[in-house]
PDB file of C-alpha atoms in Angstrom:
ATOM      1  CA  MET A   1       5.044  20.394  14.563  1.00 45.00           C
ATOM      2  CA  SER A   2       2.445  17.374  13.783  1.00 47.00           C
ATOM      3  CA  SER A   3       3.224  14.118  14.807  1.00 46.00           C
ATOM      4  CA  VAL A   4       2.483  11.022  12.826  1.00 52.00           C
ATOM      5  CA  PRO A   5      -0.667   9.620  12.264  1.00 48.00           C
ATOM      6  CA  SER A   6      -1.953   6.494  13.945  1.00 44.00           C
ATOM      7  CA  PRO A   7      -1.960   3.529  11.700  1.00 46.00           C
ATOM      8  CA  ALA A   8      -5.599   3.635   9.952  1.00 49.00           C
ATOM      9  CA  SER A   9      -8.130   0.772  11.206  1.00 49.00           C
ATOM     10  CA  THR A  10      -7.221  -1.315   7.375  1.00 78.00           C
ATOM     11  CA  THR A  11      -3.123  -1.421   7.940  1.00 93.00           C
ATOM     12  CA  PRO A  12      -1.397  -1.361   5.212  1.00 97.00           C
ATOM     13  CA  GLU A  13       0.469  -3.802   4.092  1.00 98.00           C
ATOM     14  CA  VAL A  14       3.878  -2.235   3.178  1.00 98.00           C
ATOM     15  CA  VAL A  15       4.847   0.718   5.121  1.00 98.00           C
ATOM     16  CA  CYS A  16       7.793   2.970   3.306  1.00 98.00           C
ATOM     17  CA  VAL A  17      10.089   5.131   4.900  1.00 98.00           C
ATOM     18  CA  GLY A  18      12.641   7.560   3.305  1.00 98.00           C
ATOM     19  CA  GLU A  19      12.479  11.295   2.160  1.00 97.00           C
ATOM     20  CA  SER A  20      10.641  12.723  -1.285  1.00 96.00           C
ATOM     21  CA  MET A  21      11.641  15.552  -2.760  1.00 96.00           C
ATOM     22  CA  GLY A  22      10.578  18.140  -4.875  1.00 95.00           C
ATOM     23  CA  LEU A  23      11.826  17.613  -8.148  1.00 92.00           C
ATOM     24  CA  VAL A  24      12.516  20.958 -10.766  1.00 93.00           C
ATOM     25  CA  THR A  25      13.058  18.691 -13.804  1.00 89.00           C
ATOM     26  CA  ALA A  26      14.547  21.019 -17.476  1.00 91.00           C
ATOM     27  CA  LEU A  27      12.582  20.890 -20.437  1.00 91.00           C
ATOM     28  CA  GLY A  28      13.807  20.888 -24.092  1.00 87.00           C
ATOM     29  CA  ALA A  29      17.531  22.017 -23.119  1.00 88.00           C
ATOM     30  CA  PRO A  30      20.169  21.425 -20.368  1.00 88.00           C
ATOM     31  CA  LEU A  31      19.263  22.928 -16.960  1.00 90.00           C
ATOM     32  CA  ALA A  32      22.045  25.840 -17.521  1.00 89.00           C
ATOM     33  CA  GLU A  33      20.115  27.064 -20.522  1.00 90.00           C
ATOM     34  CA  THR A  34      16.254  25.760 -20.671  1.00 91.00           C
ATOM     35  CA  GLU A  35      14.025  28.242 -19.845  1.00 92.00           C
ATOM     36  CA  THR A  36      11.101  25.733 -19.545  1.00 95.00           C
ATOM     37  CA  ALA A  37      10.763  22.802 -15.770  1.00 94.00           C
ATOM     38  CA  ALA A  38       8.538  20.857 -14.830  1.00 91.00           C
ATOM     39  CA  LEU A  39       8.045  20.772 -10.759  1.00 92.00           C
ATOM     40  CA  GLY A  40       7.298  17.476  -9.758  1.00 89.00           C
ATOM     41  CA  LEU A  41       8.297  14.900  -6.592  1.00 91.00           C
ATOM     42  CA  ALA A  42      10.942  12.432  -6.396  1.00 90.00           C
ATOM     43  CA  GLY A  43      11.925  10.025  -3.956  1.00 94.00           C
ATOM     44  CA  ALA A  44      12.910   6.149  -3.680  1.00 95.00           C
ATOM     45  CA  GLU A  45      10.775   5.172  -0.860  1.00 97.00           C
ATOM     46  CA  GLY A  46       7.483   7.368  -1.988  1.00 96.00           C
ATOM     47  CA  ASN A  47       7.867   6.204  -5.627  1.00 94.00           C
ATOM     48  CA  VAL A  48       7.563   2.328  -4.219  1.00 97.00           C
ATOM     49  CA  ALA A  49       4.660   3.370  -2.208  1.00 97.00           C
ATOM     50  CA  VAL A  50       2.847   4.826  -5.259  1.00 96.00           C
ATOM     51  CA  GLY A  51       3.890   1.116  -7.041  1.00 95.00           C
ATOM     52  CA  LEU A  52       2.594  -0.899  -4.892  1.00 97.00           C
ATOM     53  CA  VAL A  53      -0.867   0.741  -4.657  1.00 97.00           C
ATOM     54  CA  ALA A  54      -1.227   0.531  -8.492  1.00 94.00           C
ATOM     55  CA  ALA A  55      -0.210  -3.026  -8.439  1.00 96.00           C
ATOM     56  CA  GLY A  56      -3.978  -2.910  -5.765  1.00 96.00           C
ATOM     57  CA  HIS A  57      -2.127  -3.379  -2.703  1.00 98.00           C
ATOM     58  CA  THR A  58      -1.983  -0.932   0.378  1.00 98.00           C
ATOM     59  CA  ALA A  59       0.884   1.182   1.006  1.00 98.00           C
ATOM     60  CA  ALA A  60       2.148   3.744   3.461  1.00 98.00           C
ATOM     61  CA  TRP A  61       4.563   6.190   2.961  1.00 98.00           C
ATOM     62  CA  ALA A  62       6.619   7.250   6.228  1.00 98.00           C
ATOM     63  CA  SER A  63       8.461  10.806   6.602  1.00 98.00           C
ATOM     64  CA  ARG A  64       9.168  14.562   7.535  1.00 98.00           C
ATOM     65  CA  LEU A  65       7.996  17.123   5.368  1.00 98.00           C
ATOM     66  CA  GLY A  66       8.698  20.934   5.405  1.00 98.00           C
ATOM     67  CA  ASP A  67       5.715  23.415   6.491  1.00 97.00           C
ATOM     68  CA  ASP A  68       6.008  24.470   2.810  1.00 97.00           C
ATOM     69  CA  PRO A  69       3.983  24.383  -0.395  1.00 97.00           C
ATOM     70  CA  ILE A  70       6.897  21.447  -1.660  1.00 97.00           C
ATOM     71  CA  GLY A  71       5.623  19.201   1.283  1.00 97.00           C
ATOM     72  CA  GLU A  72       2.074  20.164   0.655  1.00 97.00           C
ATOM     73  CA  ARG A  73       2.590  19.529  -2.694  1.00 96.00           C
ATOM     74  CA  ILE A  74       4.207  15.910  -2.078  1.00 96.00           C
ATOM     75  CA  SER A  75       1.626  14.926   0.318  1.00 96.00           C
ATOM     76  CA  THR A  76      -0.928  16.181  -1.951  1.00 96.00           C
ATOM     77  CA  GLU A  77      -0.115  13.945  -4.915  1.00 95.00           C
ATOM     78  CA  LEU A  78       0.797  10.284  -3.382  1.00 96.00           C
ATOM     79  CA  ALA A  79      -2.415  11.063  -1.969  1.00 96.00           C
ATOM     80  CA  ARG A  80      -3.923  11.446  -4.538  1.00 95.00           C
ATOM     81  CA  ARG A  81      -2.455   8.208  -6.158  1.00 95.00           C
ATOM     82  CA  GLY A  82      -3.697   6.333  -2.931  1.00 96.00           C
ATOM     83  CA  VAL A  83      -0.687   6.037  -0.767  1.00 97.00           C
ATOM     84  CA  GLU A  84      -1.332   6.248   2.992  1.00 97.00           C
ATOM     85  CA  LEU A  85       0.573   9.191   4.831  1.00 97.00           C
ATOM     86  CA  TRP A  86       2.628   8.509   7.760  1.00 97.00           C
ATOM     87  CA  VAL A  87       3.932  11.889   7.812  1.00 97.00           C
ATOM     88  CA  THR A  88       5.155  14.990  10.696  1.00 95.00           C
ATOM     89  CA  THR A  89       5.489  17.991   9.258  1.00 96.00           C
ATOM     90  CA  ASP A  90       8.003  20.735  10.540  1.00 97.00           C
ATOM     91  CA  ALA A  91       7.329  24.190  10.896  1.00 96.00           C
ATOM     92  CA  ASP A  92      11.451  24.919  11.452  1.00 96.00           C
ATOM     93  CA  ALA A  93      13.216  22.487   8.586  1.00 98.00           C
ATOM     94  CA  PRO A  94      12.040  22.704   4.970  1.00 97.00           C
ATOM     95  CA  THR A  95      11.319  19.863   2.291  1.00 98.00           C
ATOM     96  CA  GLY A  96      14.068  19.006   0.212  1.00 97.00           C
ATOM     97  CA  VAL A  97      14.842  19.883  -3.507  1.00 97.00           C
ATOM     98  CA  MET A  98      16.300  18.107  -6.285  1.00 92.00           C
ATOM     99  CA  PHE A  99      17.030  19.164  -9.901  1.00 93.00           C
ATOM    100  CA  LYS A 100      17.224  17.011 -13.027  1.00 86.00           C
ATOM    101  CA  ASP A 101      18.969  17.513 -16.039  1.00 86.00           C
ATOM    102  CA  PRO A 102      17.618  13.970 -18.100  1.00 75.00           C
ATOM    103  CA  GLY A 103      19.247  12.083 -20.099  1.00 64.00           C
ATOM    104  CA  VAL A 104      18.655   8.517 -22.073  1.00 60.00           C
ATOM    105  CA  GLU A 105      22.146   6.994 -20.442  1.00 65.00           C
ATOM    106  CA  SER A 106      22.013   8.820 -17.905  1.00 69.00           C
ATOM    107  CA  SER A 107      20.598  11.774 -15.404  1.00 75.00           C
ATOM    108  CA  SER A 108      22.129  14.705 -13.808  1.00 83.00           C
ATOM    109  CA  VAL A 109      21.420  15.790 -10.346  1.00 85.00           C
ATOM    110  CA  TYR A 110      21.479  18.144  -7.810  1.00 90.00           C
ATOM    111  CA  TYR A 111      20.384  17.971  -4.144  1.00 91.00           C
ATOM    112  CA  TYR A 112      19.295  20.561  -2.019  1.00 93.00           C
ATOM    113  CA  ARG A 113      18.640  18.555   0.820  1.00 92.00           C
ATOM    114  CA  ARG A 114      20.855  19.107   3.870  1.00 92.00           C
ATOM    115  CA  GLY A 115      19.515  19.980   6.955  1.00 94.00           C
ATOM    116  CA  SER A 116      15.948  18.780   5.512  1.00 97.00           C
ATOM    117  CA  ALA A 117      12.662  17.903   7.620  1.00 98.00           C
ATOM    118  CA  ALA A 118      13.403  14.393   6.310  1.00 98.00           C
ATOM    119  CA  SER A 119      17.195  14.387   7.335  1.00 97.00           C
ATOM    120  CA  LEU A 120      15.812  15.110  10.876  1.00 97.00           C
ATOM    121  CA  MET A 121      14.228  11.500  11.316  1.00 98.00           C
ATOM    122  CA  ALA A 122      15.783   9.780  14.609  1.00 97.00           C
ATOM    123  CA  PRO A 123      15.181   6.248  16.086  1.00 96.00           C
ATOM    124  CA  GLY A 124      11.900   6.089  17.057  1.00 92.00           C
ATOM    125  CA  PHE A 125      10.299   7.968  14.510  1.00 95.00           C
ATOM    126  CA  LEU A 126       8.078   4.396  14.018  1.00 95.00           C
ATOM    127  CA  ASP A 127       8.201   1.711  16.882  1.00 93.00           C
ATOM    128  CA  ALA A 128       7.217  -1.917  16.318  1.00 95.00           C
ATOM    129  CA  ALA A 129       3.561  -0.913  17.704  1.00 95.00           C
ATOM    130  CA  GLN A 130       3.080   1.334  14.742  1.00 95.00           C
ATOM    131  CA  LEU A 131       4.523  -1.212  12.354  1.00 97.00           C
ATOM    132  CA  ALA A 132       1.883  -4.235  14.111  1.00 96.00           C
ATOM    133  CA  GLY A 133       0.175  -6.122  11.131  1.00 96.00           C
ATOM    134  CA  VAL A 134       2.314  -4.442   8.439  1.00 98.00           C
ATOM    135  CA  ARG A 135       3.599  -7.757   6.375  1.00 98.00           C
ATOM    136  CA  ILE A 136       6.267  -5.596   4.800  1.00 98.00           C
ATOM    137  CA  VAL A 137       8.861  -2.358   5.870  1.00 98.00           C
ATOM    138  CA  HIS A 138      10.453  -1.120   3.420  1.00 98.00           C
ATOM    139  CA  THR A 139      13.580   1.388   2.904  1.00 98.00           C
ATOM    140  CA  THR A 140      17.161   2.610   0.911  1.00 98.00           C
ATOM    141  CA  GLY A 141      20.427   2.938   1.012  1.00 98.00           C
ATOM    142  CA  ILE A 142      19.118   7.015   0.369  1.00 97.00           C
ATOM    143  CA  THR A 143      17.848   6.943   3.581  1.00 97.00           C
ATOM    144  CA  PRO A 144      20.995   6.572   6.236  1.00 97.00           C
ATOM    145  CA  ALA A 145      23.135   8.890   4.054  1.00 96.00           C
ATOM    146  CA  LEU A 146      21.058  11.896   4.824  1.00 96.00           C
ATOM    147  CA  SER A 147      22.767  11.824   8.478  1.00 96.00           C
ATOM    148  CA  PRO A 148      23.447  10.316  11.836  1.00 97.00           C
ATOM    149  CA  SER A 149      20.382  10.079  12.968  1.00 97.00           C
ATOM    150  CA  CYS A 150      18.900   8.715   9.966  1.00 97.00           C
ATOM    151  CA  ARG A 151      21.012   6.015   9.890  1.00 97.00           C
ATOM    152  CA  ALA A 152      20.113   5.171  13.492  1.00 97.00           C
ATOM    153  CA  MET A 153      16.897   5.487  13.062  1.00 97.00           C
ATOM    154  CA  VAL A 154      16.662   2.963   9.574  1.00 98.00           C
ATOM    155  CA  ASP A 155      19.394   0.133  12.129  1.00 96.00           C
ATOM    156  CA  GLN A 156      16.686   0.838  14.828  1.00 97.00           C
ATOM    157  CA  LEU A 157      13.385   0.647  12.093  1.00 97.00           C
ATOM    158  CA  SER A 158      14.938  -3.393  11.312  1.00 95.00           C
ATOM    159  CA  VAL A 159      14.334  -3.919  14.662  1.00 96.00           C
ATOM    160  CA  ASP A 160      11.270  -3.003  14.951  1.00 97.00           C
ATOM    161  CA  ALA A 161      10.194  -4.254  11.840  1.00 97.00           C
ATOM    162  CA  ARG A 162      11.270  -7.699  13.132  1.00 96.00           C
ATOM    163  CA  ALA A 163       9.610  -7.487  16.166  1.00 96.00           C
ATOM    164  CA  ALA A 164       6.452  -6.369  14.325  1.00 97.00           C
ATOM    165  CA  GLY A 165       6.383  -9.507  12.260  1.00 97.00           C
ATOM    166  CA  ALA A 166       7.566  -7.803   8.958  1.00 98.00           C
ATOM    167  CA  LEU A 167       9.711  -8.828   6.485  1.00 98.00           C
ATOM    168  CA  VAL A 168      12.585  -6.231   6.198  1.00 98.00           C
ATOM    169  CA  SER A 169      13.025  -4.960   2.616  1.00 98.00           C
ATOM    170  CA  PHE A 170      16.092  -2.768   1.302  1.00 98.00           C
ATOM    171  CA  ASP A 171      17.502  -1.405  -1.778  1.00 98.00           C
ATOM    172  CA  VAL A 172      21.087  -0.289  -1.599  1.00 98.00           C
ATOM    173  CA  ASN A 173      20.068   2.329  -4.120  1.00 95.00           C
ATOM    174  CA  ASP A 174      23.885   4.080  -3.329  1.00 94.00           C
ATOM    175  CA  ARG A 175      23.363   8.100  -3.503  1.00 90.00           C
ATOM    176  CA  ARG A 176      27.330   8.921  -4.106  1.00 86.00           C
ATOM    177  CA  ALA A 177      26.771  12.494  -3.710  1.00 86.00           C
ATOM    178  CA  LEU A 178      25.769  11.812  -0.353  1.00 90.00           C
ATOM    179  CA  TRP A 179      28.459  10.553   1.798  1.00 93.00           C
ATOM    180  CA  THR A 180      32.031   8.940   1.158  1.00 93.00           C
ATOM    181  CA  MET A 181      32.832   5.770  -0.664  1.00 95.00           C
ATOM    182  CA  GLN A 182      34.078   4.178   2.812  1.00 95.00           C
ATOM    183  CA  ASP A 183      30.367   5.099   4.832  1.00 95.00           C
ATOM    184  CA  ALA A 184      28.297   3.778   1.839  1.00 96.00           C
ATOM    185  CA  ALA A 185      30.503   0.927   1.276  1.00 97.00           C
ATOM    186  CA  GLU A 186      30.276  -0.346   4.970  1.00 97.00           C
ATOM    187  CA  THR A 187      26.646   0.766   5.671  1.00 97.00           C
ATOM    188  CA  LEU A 188      25.001  -0.538   2.531  1.00 98.00           C
ATOM    189  CA  ALA A 189      27.048  -3.901   3.114  1.00 98.00           C
ATOM    190  CA  ARG A 190      25.652  -3.957   6.517  1.00 97.00           C
ATOM    191  CA  LEU A 191      22.189  -3.749   5.869  1.00 98.00           C
ATOM    192  CA  ALA A 192      21.503  -4.959   2.364  1.00 98.00           C
ATOM    193  CA  ASP A 193      23.371  -8.752   4.198  1.00 98.00           C
ATOM    194  CA  ALA A 194      20.899  -8.527   7.257  1.00 97.00           C
ATOM    195  CA  ALA A 195      17.901  -7.608   4.846  1.00 98.00           C
ATOM    196  CA  ASP A 196      14.900 -10.372   3.997  1.00 98.00           C
ATOM    197  CA  ILE A 197      14.516  -8.782   1.066  1.00 98.00           C
ATOM    198  CA  ALA A 198      17.327  -6.643  -0.811  1.00 98.00           C
ATOM    199  CA  PHE A 199      17.829  -4.955  -4.093  1.00 98.00           C
ATOM    200  CA  VAL A 200      20.916  -3.915  -5.659  1.00 98.00           C
ATOM    201  CA  GLY A 201      22.161  -2.770  -9.029  1.00 96.00           C
ATOM    202  CA  ARG A 202      25.035  -5.046 -10.624  1.00 97.00           C
ATOM    203  CA  ASP A 203      26.437  -1.790 -11.759  1.00 95.00           C
ATOM    204  CA  GLU A 204      26.468  -0.081  -8.198  1.00 96.00           C
ATOM    205  CA  ALA A 205      27.455  -3.066  -6.296  1.00 97.00           C
ATOM    206  CA  GLU A 206      31.121  -3.233  -8.365  1.00 97.00           C
ATOM    207  CA  ARG A 207      30.652   0.784  -7.840  1.00 96.00           C
ATOM    208  CA  ILE A 208      30.820  -0.033  -4.171  1.00 97.00           C
ATOM    209  CA  TRP A 209      32.646  -3.581  -3.696  1.00 98.00           C
ATOM    210  CA  GLY A 210      33.887  -4.202  -6.609  1.00 97.00           C
ATOM    211  CA  THR A 211      32.044  -6.806  -6.959  1.00 97.00           C
ATOM    212  CA  VAL A 212      31.352  -7.331 -10.962  1.00 95.00           C
ATOM    213  CA  THR A 213      29.468 -10.694 -11.110  1.00 97.00           C
ATOM    214  CA  PRO A 214      25.502 -11.494  -9.306  1.00 97.00           C
ATOM    215  CA  ALA A 215      27.926 -14.661  -7.673  1.00 97.00           C
ATOM    216  CA  ALA A 216      30.604 -12.145  -6.732  1.00 98.00           C
ATOM    217  CA  ILE A 217      27.497 -10.212  -4.724  1.00 98.00           C
ATOM    218  CA  ARG A 218      26.157 -12.628  -3.350  1.00 98.00           C
ATOM    219  CA  ALA A 219      29.562 -14.370  -1.959  1.00 98.00           C
ATOM    220  CA  HIS A 220      29.836 -10.672  -0.577  1.00 98.00           C
ATOM    221  CA  LEU A 221      26.106 -10.847   0.884  1.00 98.00           C
ATOM    222  CA  PRO A 222      25.769 -14.704   2.039  1.00 97.00           C
ATOM    223  CA  HIS A 223      23.185 -13.846   5.212  1.00 97.00           C
ATOM    224  CA  CYS A 224      20.369 -11.395   2.710  1.00 98.00           C
ATOM    225  CA  GLY A 225      17.434 -14.001   2.807  1.00 97.00           C
ATOM    226  CA  LEU A 226      16.194 -12.894  -0.848  1.00 98.00           C
ATOM    227  CA  LEU A 227      19.093 -10.858  -2.772  1.00 98.00           C
ATOM    228  CA  ILE A 228      17.761  -9.876  -6.002  1.00 98.00           C
ATOM    229  CA  VAL A 229      20.825  -8.112  -8.514  1.00 98.00           C
ATOM    230  CA  LYS A 230      19.623  -6.231 -11.236  1.00 97.00           C
ATOM    231  CA  ASP A 231      21.628  -5.557 -14.204  1.00 95.00           C
ATOM    232  CA  GLY A 232      19.765  -3.154 -16.590  1.00 89.00           C
ATOM    233  CA  ASP A 233      18.695  -4.384 -19.916  1.00 88.00           C
ATOM    234  CA  ILE A 234      20.414  -7.974 -18.833  1.00 95.00           C
ATOM    235  CA  GLY A 235      17.856  -9.068 -16.846  1.00 95.00           C
ATOM    236  CA  ALA A 236      17.874  -9.778 -12.551  1.00 97.00           C
ATOM    237  CA  THR A 237      18.657 -12.895 -10.885  1.00 98.00           C
ATOM    238  CA  ALA A 238      17.079 -13.753  -7.052  1.00 98.00           C
ATOM    239  CA  PHE A 239      19.900 -15.763  -4.842  1.00 98.00           C
ATOM    240  CA  ARG A 240      17.907 -17.201  -2.165  1.00 97.00           C
ATOM    241  CA  GLY A 241      19.914 -19.328   0.798  1.00 93.00           C
ATOM    242  CA  ASP A 242      21.545 -22.560  -0.737  1.00 89.00           C
ATOM    243  CA  ALA A 243      18.968 -22.881  -4.019  1.00 94.00           C
ATOM    244  CA  GLU A 244      20.274 -22.116  -7.681  1.00 96.00           C
ATOM    245  CA  PRO A 245      20.122 -18.819  -8.507  1.00 97.00           C
ATOM    246  CA  VAL A 246      16.486 -17.581 -10.934  1.00 98.00           C
ATOM    247  CA  PHE A 247      17.338 -15.113 -13.572  1.00 98.00           C
ATOM    248  CA  VAL A 248      14.574 -13.191 -16.014  1.00 97.00           C
ATOM    249  CA  PRO A 249      15.860 -11.368 -18.603  1.00 96.00           C
ATOM    250  CA  ALA A 250      14.821  -8.223 -19.145  1.00 92.00           C
ATOM    251  CA  PRO A 251      12.274  -6.939 -21.539  1.00 86.00           C
ATOM    252  CA  ARG A 252      13.049  -4.644 -24.338  1.00 84.00           C
ATOM    253  CA  VAL A 253      12.010  -1.072 -23.581  1.00 75.00           C
ATOM    254  CA  ASP A 254      12.758   1.677 -25.771  1.00 67.00           C
ATOM    255  CA  VAL A 255      14.188   4.175 -22.889  1.00 62.00           C
ATOM    256  CA  VAL A 256      12.629   7.454 -22.227  1.00 57.00           C
ATOM    257  CA  GLU A 257      14.706   8.441 -19.275  1.00 56.00           C
ATOM    258  CA  PRO A 258      15.917   5.755 -16.548  1.00 56.00           C
ATOM    259  CA  VAL A 259      15.451   7.719 -13.377  1.00 61.00           C
ATOM    260  CA  GLY A 260      12.692   5.791 -11.229  1.00 68.00           C
ATOM    261  CA  ALA A 261      12.892   2.223 -13.213  1.00 85.00           C
ATOM    262  CA  GLY A 262      14.903   0.765  -9.569  1.00 90.00           C
ATOM    263  CA  ASP A 263      11.894   1.700  -7.843  1.00 94.00           C
ATOM    264  CA  ALA A 264       9.701   0.481  -9.942  1.00 93.00           C
ATOM    265  CA  PHE A 265      11.331  -3.049  -9.893  1.00 96.00           C
ATOM    266  CA  ALA A 266      11.454  -2.881  -6.587  1.00 97.00           C
ATOM    267  CA  ALA A 267       7.420  -2.371  -6.630  1.00 97.00           C
ATOM    268  CA  GLY A 268       6.257  -4.864  -9.403  1.00 97.00           C
ATOM    269  CA  PHE A 269       8.550  -7.150  -6.967  1.00 98.00           C
ATOM    270  CA  LEU A 270       7.222  -6.515  -3.850  1.00 98.00           C
ATOM    271  CA  ALA A 271       3.880  -6.676  -5.035  1.00 98.00           C
ATOM    272  CA  ALA A 272       4.256 -10.069  -6.796  1.00 98.00           C
ATOM    273  CA  THR A 273       5.465 -11.177  -3.460  1.00 98.00           C
ATOM    274  CA  LEU A 274       2.477 -10.758  -1.446  1.00 98.00           C
ATOM    275  CA  ASP A 275       0.211 -12.176  -4.009  1.00 97.00           C
ATOM    276  CA  GLY A 276       2.511 -15.436  -3.012  1.00 97.00           C
ATOM    277  CA  ALA A 277       3.744 -15.707  -6.705  1.00 98.00           C
ATOM    278  CA  ASP A 278       6.930 -17.338  -7.376  1.00 97.00           C
ATOM    279  CA  LEU A 279      10.529 -16.144  -7.789  1.00 97.00           C
ATOM    280  CA  ALA A 280      10.707 -16.133 -11.474  1.00 97.00           C
ATOM    281  CA  ASP A 281       7.507 -14.353 -11.628  1.00 98.00           C
ATOM    282  CA  ARG A 282       7.845 -12.010  -8.630  1.00 98.00           C
ATOM    283  CA  LEU A 283      11.185 -10.773 -11.064  1.00 98.00           C
ATOM    284  CA  SER A 284       8.839 -10.651 -13.680  1.00 97.00           C
ATOM    285  CA  ALA A 285       6.568  -8.483 -12.411  1.00 97.00           C
ATOM    286  CA  GLY A 286       9.695  -6.512 -11.569  1.00 96.00           C
ATOM    287  CA  HIS A 287      11.012  -6.110 -14.926  1.00 95.00           C
ATOM    288  CA  ALA A 288       7.208  -4.970 -16.474  1.00 92.00           C
ATOM    289  CA  ALA A 289       6.852  -2.235 -13.537  1.00 92.00           C
ATOM    290  CA  ALA A 290      10.309  -0.567 -14.751  1.00 90.00           C
ATOM    291  CA  ALA A 291       9.693  -0.865 -18.237  1.00 86.00           C
ATOM    292  CA  ARG A 292       6.653   1.190 -17.566  1.00 83.00           C
ATOM    293  CA  VAL A 293       8.817   3.937 -15.619  1.00 76.00           C
ATOM    294  CA  LEU A 294      11.692   3.619 -18.157  1.00 68.00           C
ATOM    295  CA  THR A 295       9.081   4.866 -21.285  1.00 57.00           C
ATOM    296  CA  THR A 296       8.074   8.156 -19.130  1.00 60.00           C
ATOM    297  CA  HIS A 297      10.434  11.088 -18.194  1.00 51.00           C
ATOM    298  CA  GLY A 298       8.724  11.046 -14.698  1.00 54.00           C
ATOM    299  CA  ASP A 299      10.186   8.958 -11.800  1.00 55.00           C
ATOM    300  CA  LEU A 300       6.393   7.910 -11.605  1.00 59.00           C
ATOM    301  CA  PRO A 301       3.762   6.682 -14.656  1.00 53.00           C
ATOM    302  CA  PRO A 302       0.688   8.594 -15.382  1.00 49.00           C
ATOM    303  CA  LEU A 303      -2.497   7.839 -14.030  1.00 46.00           C
ATOM    304  CA  ILE A 304      -4.217   5.986 -15.786  1.00 41.00           C
TER     305      ILE A 304
END
């Protein structure tokens, strides 16, 4: 088993920590009927790392992969897109896989990730010394849902990120299939409320916490340094301290397939944050990045 490499001489601005999987997408017909499928990759944190690099910043993706062709495909594709890899390869646990039935309104996904290499991440996977010089550490609510050890790892990661002087960025990204509603509601609220930057969809917040409006979500997460509430094709609202919320409407987009847009939004917003943009421009950058993904079938836009 190989270990996470030491940071390169040029420390990435952002480290994104979480699982990426092989992605099998049905083409031309529902998954149960199609004879054709595309093989790619999926994973929220990897998507964000790719988006940050595309926006001109440096980013690393930290995770565990199985010693198998799917893991090799993931690492090769992320490296091809300019993402630095901080990856442990596990000879005894597989890379996770997901299958997707795409649709304009929603997509059905089926996970095969229990016992995956990434689900075995545990406290100490990264530490403050490795994160020295990193400006933002980003993860999502998917990672603590993978296993108890991953949940403990995310808690420790926040402590180590701050000890290293980095901001903690957290995207709620609830995945209903991975854990119970009670576990999700408690853990996601705790992690989002403690983050320096947190992203949450208005619809998922209503599903998890029963909070219907952006203001209600802010009341539920009063301690988050900068809370971004995304409301689909309506727009996004930023809450920071006691300042007046900032709202930017979403642009009109002809949606091809919605999966991956939230990750793109986070990448666009974080890239603009690194650039020193004001809140309205950060929200606009998030919308623009999401729009590019909404017009493609994959989680990642084609390389230009």
